[in-house]
Structure formats: C-alpha cells, structure tokens
C-alpha cells in the first residue's frame, strides 16, 4: 500500500500525510479530548474487517476529502471500501447532454487505489439528482420516450466502460419500488415501462462482464412488501436470463422506529437465490439532542445490522453513509434527527464505533 502511495502520481494531491494505518496521527490531532472517543481508536475497522472477510466501507464526500486532512486520514485508515456519496450520480457525470465529466469520480478512484481500497459504484439509475437538461427536456416534451431509452443506454454504457476493472460492485438501479411493493412512479417507469430495469442490467453487463451488479434500496432490511418485490423481480429476471448479482440494503435506520425484524431471514432468502447481499448506506439517526442512552441504542442498531451481515455468507460488504456527523446528510433531510454517524463533529468515536469493531472481532458466525 505504501508503495502505491509513493508511485501513484494522480493521487499525489490527496495523499494522506504521515502514518496511514496506524493510529498515531490521531493522538496528535486531538490531544486529550474528553468524552467517549479515545484519541487513538486502536485497531482500524478495516483491519478487523479483513480478518472477518468482509469489506468495511464508507460513502465519501469528495469536497471534505479534498479540504479536510482529518477526514482524509480517517477515510484511509478505517475503511477498505469507498462509495461516492454524490459524484457518480447523473448530475455530476453527465452535466450536459452527451458530455461526461469523470474528474471528481476519478479522483476518488485514485485515492482508493493509493490506499488499497475497493470502490462501490453508486448509481447508474435513480429518480433523484438527475441533470436539468434531462428533467427539463422530458417536461417540455423535447425528449421523448425512444430518445430517453437511448440516453439511458448511452449513460450506462459510457459510465460502466469508463470504470471497467476499477469497481467491484455497481448499484444498477436505486430505489425502484414503493413501500407497498409496486414499481416506483418515476420518469423511468412513466416513459419506459418496467422493462427499463432488465435493460439497465443487460446494458451494464455488456459494458463490464465482471463487476457485480446490484439492486439498492431503503426500508428493505427485513422481510416486507418492498424487499419481497425485489426478491420476486430477482427471480423473474433470472428466469429470463438477466443476471442480477446482488441485493443492496441501504440501512438508513432511526432509533425511533425500532430495529427491523427478520433481517437474517431476508439475507438468507436472497442468498438462497444465489445473490450476494450488502449493507450499502448504513447510518442510525437519533432524535436530537443525542444523549448516552440514545447513543447506546444507536450502537445496538449498527451492531445488529453488521451481525446479520456476518451471519450470512452472501454478505460481502458493509458500508456506512459517511462517518462524521458534520458531513452527514441526515440533519438536512430528517427534521429533529441527527448524530447518525460513528464519529461526532469533533471526530470523537461513539459507542457505535466500538460496537462495530467488537462485532468484527467475533468474525463470521
Ligand atoms: C444523498 C447524499 O448523501 C446527499 O449528499 C445528497 O444531497 C442526496 O443524496 N439514498 C441514496 C443516496 O441512495 O444516494 C442518498 O445520498 C441517500 C439516500
């Protein structure tokens, strides 16, 4: 890894200074900070995860990665997998029709390479964070359904080819079902009909036969109407010769709604179908202000999801949706909730951090 560090010229600007996988740098950054978090958190999560044969990932905010040295150091030190929080979405990759911009995404891939990390791709199709030229073109009728299909094919083909050999998993379709198990009403469904999902998988497969292709959604941790819709679709696609490799479970939990039931049974039924599973965007928000009791519950929830993952051989990666509260998407979206990450705003670890590491130490079961 250190060898990579010295030789990867493209990553030079992002290189983490000083000690990488050893906690020494942390002590210097936060001498004698009080609270639960220790200045040196000890064995990195990624080291414990390697021993448990699972990738332990985080979503990465590429602005923070460029500007915040502590953020950069922790990203490199603690995680064996990274996901672009935003910069592999349509609005970033294809800001103008037919004009692709891979600058930010490539920078993240270079960082990952320099630090011996794997990269999850997120996401080839979603109903959010689409570029204005596309949403406006559909609204004013200047882009019709046949054209939209061509645009989708071009985007998936171009993007998957660009990253060929560099990513281990792609979220091909993100959030395509409603809570009741019906197809989500989106521009894709409205203009192309439900066949767009099979098309997306076929086009991605053609562009890179080796990368693992995933569904991805929220509220699908347990057995429910929505996860059952994915299960049914995976079966149906398989019967039609369209291979889906994995089921991505986002894992955005809130302590006020309780821990989902049947998570193990859910993973098992997808495994029995021959699919991999992954927790892809885990965070556990609490009603603000946070207190020790809420953070203890939060730790249990994080640990509960990781335990389910380690209990299923199909579960290949466990990714948190950011690790530091000051960059979390949660407070901006969920009123009155927050403190959802493993580190607080001063980069002090929370009980959830220790709980996850303790769970990793137990290994697969
Ligand atoms: C979120 C990002 O975290 C935010 O920065 C952005 O403003 C909106 O998207 N499900 C997903 C992710 O699949 O892509 C979302 O990420 C969170 C919910």
GROMACS .gro file of N, CA and C and ligand atoms in nm, residues 85-86 89 122 126 129 174-175 216 250 252 281 321 329, ligand 1:
model
   60
   85UNK      N    1  -2.038   0.948  -0.244
   85UNK     CA    2  -2.168   0.989  -0.189
   85UNK      C    3  -2.252   1.056  -0.297
   86UNK      N    4  -2.189   1.130  -0.386
   86UNK     CA    5  -2.263   1.200  -0.491
   86UNK      C    6  -2.201   1.197  -0.630
   89UNK      N    7  -2.324   1.012  -0.957
   89UNK     CA    8  -2.465   1.026  -0.996
   89UNK      C    9  -2.474   1.103  -1.128
  122UNK      N   10  -2.206   0.390  -0.738
  122UNK     CA   11  -2.340   0.432  -0.696
  122UNK      C   12  -2.371   0.562  -0.770
  126UNK      N   13  -3.136   0.637  -1.106
  126UNK     CA   14  -3.210   0.682  -0.987
  126UNK      C   15  -3.309   0.788  -1.036
  129UNK      N   16  -3.132   1.357  -0.834
  129UNK     CA   17  -3.002   1.408  -0.877
  129UNK      C   18  -2.976   1.380  -1.026
  174UNK      N   19  -3.149   0.212  -0.835
  174UNK     CA   20  -3.161   0.258  -0.697
  174UNK      C   21  -3.306   0.298  -0.668
  175UNK      N   22  -3.365   0.236  -0.566
  175UNK     CA   23  -3.497   0.279  -0.516
  175UNK      C   24  -3.606   0.271  -0.622
  216UNK      N   25  -3.052  -0.170  -0.521
  216UNK     CA   26  -3.022  -0.098  -0.397
  216UNK      C   27  -3.147  -0.022  -0.352
  250UNK      N   28  -2.977  -0.046   0.194
  250UNK     CA   29  -2.915   0.079   0.236
  250UNK      C   30  -2.889   0.083   0.386
  252UNK      N   31  -3.058   0.280   0.626
  252UNK     CA   32  -3.077   0.409   0.694
  252UNK      C   33  -3.180   0.388   0.805
  281UNK      N   34  -2.549   0.167   0.283
  281UNK     CA   35  -2.557   0.310   0.323
  281UNK      C   36  -2.596   0.323   0.469
  321UNK      N   37  -2.288   0.537   0.558
  321UNK     CA   38  -2.313   0.651   0.469
  321UNK      C   39  -2.248   0.777   0.528
  329UNK      N   40  -2.576   1.366   0.574
  329UNK     CA   41  -2.694   1.415   0.503
  329UNK      C   42  -2.817   1.419   0.593
  366LIG     C1   43  -2.772   1.153  -0.057
  366LIG     C2   44  -2.643   1.225  -0.025
  366LIG     O1   45  -2.594   1.177   0.098
  366LIG     C3   46  -2.666   1.375  -0.018
  366LIG     O2   47  -2.544   1.443  -0.005
  366LIG     C4   48  -2.741   1.421  -0.144
  366LIG     O3   49  -2.773   1.557  -0.129
  366LIG     C5   50  -2.865   1.342  -0.168
  366LIG     O4   51  -2.833   1.204  -0.174
  366LIG     N1   52  -3.021   0.707  -0.072
  366LIG     C6   53  -2.921   0.702  -0.167
  366LIG     C7   54  -2.812   0.803  -0.162
  366LIG     O5   55  -2.916   0.609  -0.246
  366LIG     O6   56  -2.761   0.833  -0.289
  366LIG     C8   57  -2.857   0.930  -0.092
  366LIG     O7   58  -2.744   1.016  -0.079
  366LIG     C9   59  -2.919   0.899   0.042
  366LIG    C10   60  -3.040   0.811   0.025
   0.00000   0.00000   0.00000
